[in-house]
Amino acid sequence: MDFEISVKTGDKRGAGTSANVSAILHCNGESSKETKLDNLFCNDFERGQTDVFKFGKQQFETVTSLELWRDDSGIGSNWYIDTITVKNLSTA
């Protein structure tokens, strides 16, 4: 199954980040590979912005949890997330 993750950064002063962000999808003991969330040539995770990332072929149909983290690279590595949505593109 293909999945899409939408991450909305909050609309507060200092909410955005220039840190590297990665994610892993989980479902009943199975996990995706660690994936860096990065849209080439885009400034991801800016204040008030929604960024969308694709997770290609996974062996599971549903996601039970999402592991998301950032490193402390770049200026302004703190980050305020408003919402995260995970969508199964095969059933959407």
PDB file of C-alpha atoms in Angstrom:
ATOM      1  CA  MET A   1       0.000   0.000   0.000  1.00  0.00           C
ATOM      2  CA  ASP A   2       1.120   3.578  -0.627  1.00  0.00           C
ATOM      3  CA  PHE A   3       0.726   6.117   2.154  1.00  0.00           C
ATOM      4  CA  GLU A   4       0.794   9.893   2.294  1.00  0.00           C
ATOM      5  CA  ILE A   5       1.729  11.926   5.364  1.00  0.00           C
ATOM      6  CA  SER A   6       0.556  15.533   5.681  1.00  0.00           C
ATOM      7  CA  VAL A   7       2.280  17.617   8.334  1.00  0.00           C
ATOM      8  CA  LYS A   8       0.914  21.040   9.239  1.00  0.00           C
ATOM      9  CA  THR A   9       3.336  23.256  11.117  1.00  0.00           C
ATOM     10  CA  GLY A  10       1.656  25.531  13.638  1.00  0.00           C
ATOM     11  CA  ASP A  11       1.031  29.207  13.000  1.00  0.00           C
ATOM     12  CA  LYS A  12       2.977  30.570  15.962  1.00  0.00           C
ATOM     13  CA  ARG A  13       6.110  32.648  16.061  1.00  0.00           C
ATOM     14  CA  GLY A  14       9.114  30.314  15.837  1.00  0.00           C
ATOM     15  CA  ALA A  15       6.960  27.270  14.937  1.00  0.00           C
ATOM     16  CA  GLY A  16       8.904  26.291  11.812  1.00  0.00           C
ATOM     17  CA  THR A  17      12.128  24.320  11.682  1.00  0.00           C
ATOM     18  CA  SER A  18      15.111  23.909   9.410  1.00  0.00           C
ATOM     19  CA  ALA A  19      16.076  20.625  11.108  1.00  0.00           C
ATOM     20  CA  ASN A  20      16.027  17.294   9.281  1.00  0.00           C
ATOM     21  CA  VAL A  21      12.786  15.394   9.971  1.00  0.00           C
ATOM     22  CA  SER A  22      12.347  11.616   9.628  1.00  0.00           C
ATOM     23  CA  ALA A  23       9.468   9.190  10.118  1.00  0.00           C
ATOM     24  CA  ILE A  24       8.630   5.498  10.458  1.00  0.00           C
ATOM     25  CA  LEU A  25       5.131   4.033  10.014  1.00  0.00           C
ATOM     26  CA  HIS A  26       4.083   1.122  12.271  1.00  0.00           C
ATOM     27  CA  CYS A  27       1.338  -1.522  12.087  1.00  0.00           C
ATOM     28  CA  ASN A  28       1.019  -4.519  14.431  1.00  0.00           C
ATOM     29  CA  GLY A  29       4.731  -5.277  14.740  1.00  0.00           C
ATOM     30  CA  GLU A  30       5.641  -4.303  11.179  1.00  0.00           C
ATOM     31  CA  SER A  31       7.469  -1.084  10.348  1.00  0.00           C
ATOM     32  CA  SER A  32       8.378   0.916   7.286  1.00  0.00           C
ATOM     33  CA  LYS A  33      11.939   1.951   6.592  1.00  0.00           C
ATOM     34  CA  GLU A  34      13.089   5.194   8.158  1.00  0.00           C
ATOM     35  CA  THR A  35      12.255   7.927   5.665  1.00  0.00           C
ATOM     36  CA  LYS A  36      13.585  11.472   5.644  1.00  0.00           C
ATOM     37  CA  LEU A  37      10.691  13.876   5.065  1.00  0.00           C
ATOM     38  CA  ASP A  38      12.076  16.235   2.458  1.00  0.00           C
ATOM     39  CA  ASN A  39      10.500  17.703  -0.664  1.00  0.00           C
ATOM     40  CA  LEU A  40      13.383  18.604  -2.963  1.00  0.00           C
ATOM     41  CA  PHE A  41      13.795  22.290  -3.727  1.00  0.00           C
ATOM     42  CA  CYS A  42      11.143  23.216  -1.125  1.00  0.00           C
ATOM     43  CA  ASN A  43      11.489  24.865   2.245  1.00  0.00           C
ATOM     44  CA  ASP A  44       9.582  22.295   4.310  1.00  0.00           C
ATOM     45  CA  PHE A  45       8.090  22.844   7.779  1.00  0.00           C
ATOM     46  CA  GLU A  46       7.641  26.601   7.666  1.00  0.00           C
ATOM     47  CA  ARG A  47       5.203  28.423   9.950  1.00  0.00           C
ATOM     48  CA  GLY A  48       1.550  27.747   9.008  1.00  0.00           C
ATOM     49  CA  GLN A  49       2.524  25.507   6.094  1.00  0.00           C
ATOM     50  CA  THR A  50       1.246  22.007   5.241  1.00  0.00           C
ATOM     51  CA  ASP A  51       3.797  19.648   3.697  1.00  0.00           C
ATOM     52  CA  VAL A  52       2.891  16.339   2.037  1.00  0.00           C
ATOM     53  CA  PHE A  53       5.200  13.323   1.742  1.00  0.00           C
ATOM     54  CA  LYS A  54       4.766   9.936   0.057  1.00  0.00           C
ATOM     55  CA  PHE A  55       5.649   6.589   1.634  1.00  0.00           C
ATOM     56  CA  GLY A  56       5.893   4.044  -1.181  1.00  0.00           C
ATOM     57  CA  LYS A  57       4.837   0.385  -1.123  1.00  0.00           C
ATOM     58  CA  GLN A  58       4.286  -0.946   2.411  1.00  0.00           C
ATOM     59  CA  GLN A  59       3.241  -4.474   3.359  1.00  0.00           C
ATOM     60  CA  PHE A  60       0.458  -3.288   5.676  1.00  0.00           C
ATOM     61  CA  GLU A  61      -2.903  -1.636   4.960  1.00  0.00           C
ATOM     62  CA  THR A  62      -3.367   0.421   8.114  1.00  0.00           C
ATOM     63  CA  VAL A  63      -1.053   2.502  10.263  1.00  0.00           C
ATOM     64  CA  THR A  64      -1.387   2.089  14.023  1.00  0.00           C
ATOM     65  CA  SER A  65       1.319   4.575  14.975  1.00  0.00           C
ATOM     66  CA  LEU A  66       3.770   7.036  13.511  1.00  0.00           C
ATOM     67  CA  GLU A  67       7.247   7.700  14.832  1.00  0.00           C
ATOM     68  CA  LEU A  68       8.406  11.217  13.939  1.00  0.00           C
ATOM     69  CA  TRP A  69      11.569  13.015  14.996  1.00  0.00           C
ATOM     70  CA  ARG A  70      13.919  15.820  14.075  1.00  0.00           C
ATOM     71  CA  ASP A  71      17.608  16.324  14.578  1.00  0.00           C
ATOM     72  CA  ASP A  72      18.954  19.574  15.958  1.00  0.00           C
ATOM     73  CA  SER A  73      20.557  20.749  12.729  1.00  0.00           C
ATOM     74  CA  GLY A  74      20.141  24.214  11.318  1.00  0.00           C
ATOM     75  CA  ILE A  75      19.125  27.487  12.860  1.00  0.00           C
ATOM     76  CA  GLY A  76      15.791  27.290  14.616  1.00  0.00           C
ATOM     77  CA  SER A  77      15.608  23.541  15.117  1.00  0.00           C
ATOM     78  CA  ASN A  78      12.629  23.735  17.509  1.00  0.00           C
ATOM     79  CA  TRP A  79       9.326  22.828  15.874  1.00  0.00           C
ATOM     80  CA  TYR A  80       5.623  23.162  16.666  1.00  0.00           C
ATOM     81  CA  ILE A  81       3.353  20.692  14.832  1.00  0.00           C
ATOM     82  CA  ASP A  82      -0.334  21.553  14.532  1.00  0.00           C
ATOM     83  CA  THR A  83      -1.611  18.333  12.892  1.00  0.00           C
ATOM     84  CA  ILE A  84      -0.378  15.153  11.212  1.00  0.00           C
ATOM     85  CA  THR A  85      -2.549  13.080   8.877  1.00  0.00           C
ATOM     86  CA  VAL A  86      -1.690   9.652   7.443  1.00  0.00           C
ATOM     87  CA  LYS A  87      -3.708   8.506   4.417  1.00  0.00           C
ATOM     88  CA  ASN A  88      -3.731   5.123   2.665  1.00  0.00           C
ATOM     89  CA  LEU A  89      -3.710   6.158  -1.006  1.00  0.00           C
ATOM     90  CA  SER A  90      -4.976   2.751  -2.126  1.00  0.00           C
ATOM     91  CA  THR A  91      -8.258   3.179  -0.238  1.00  0.00           C
ATOM     92  CA  ALA A  92      -8.641   6.959  -0.488  1.00  0.00           C
TER      93      ALA A  92
END
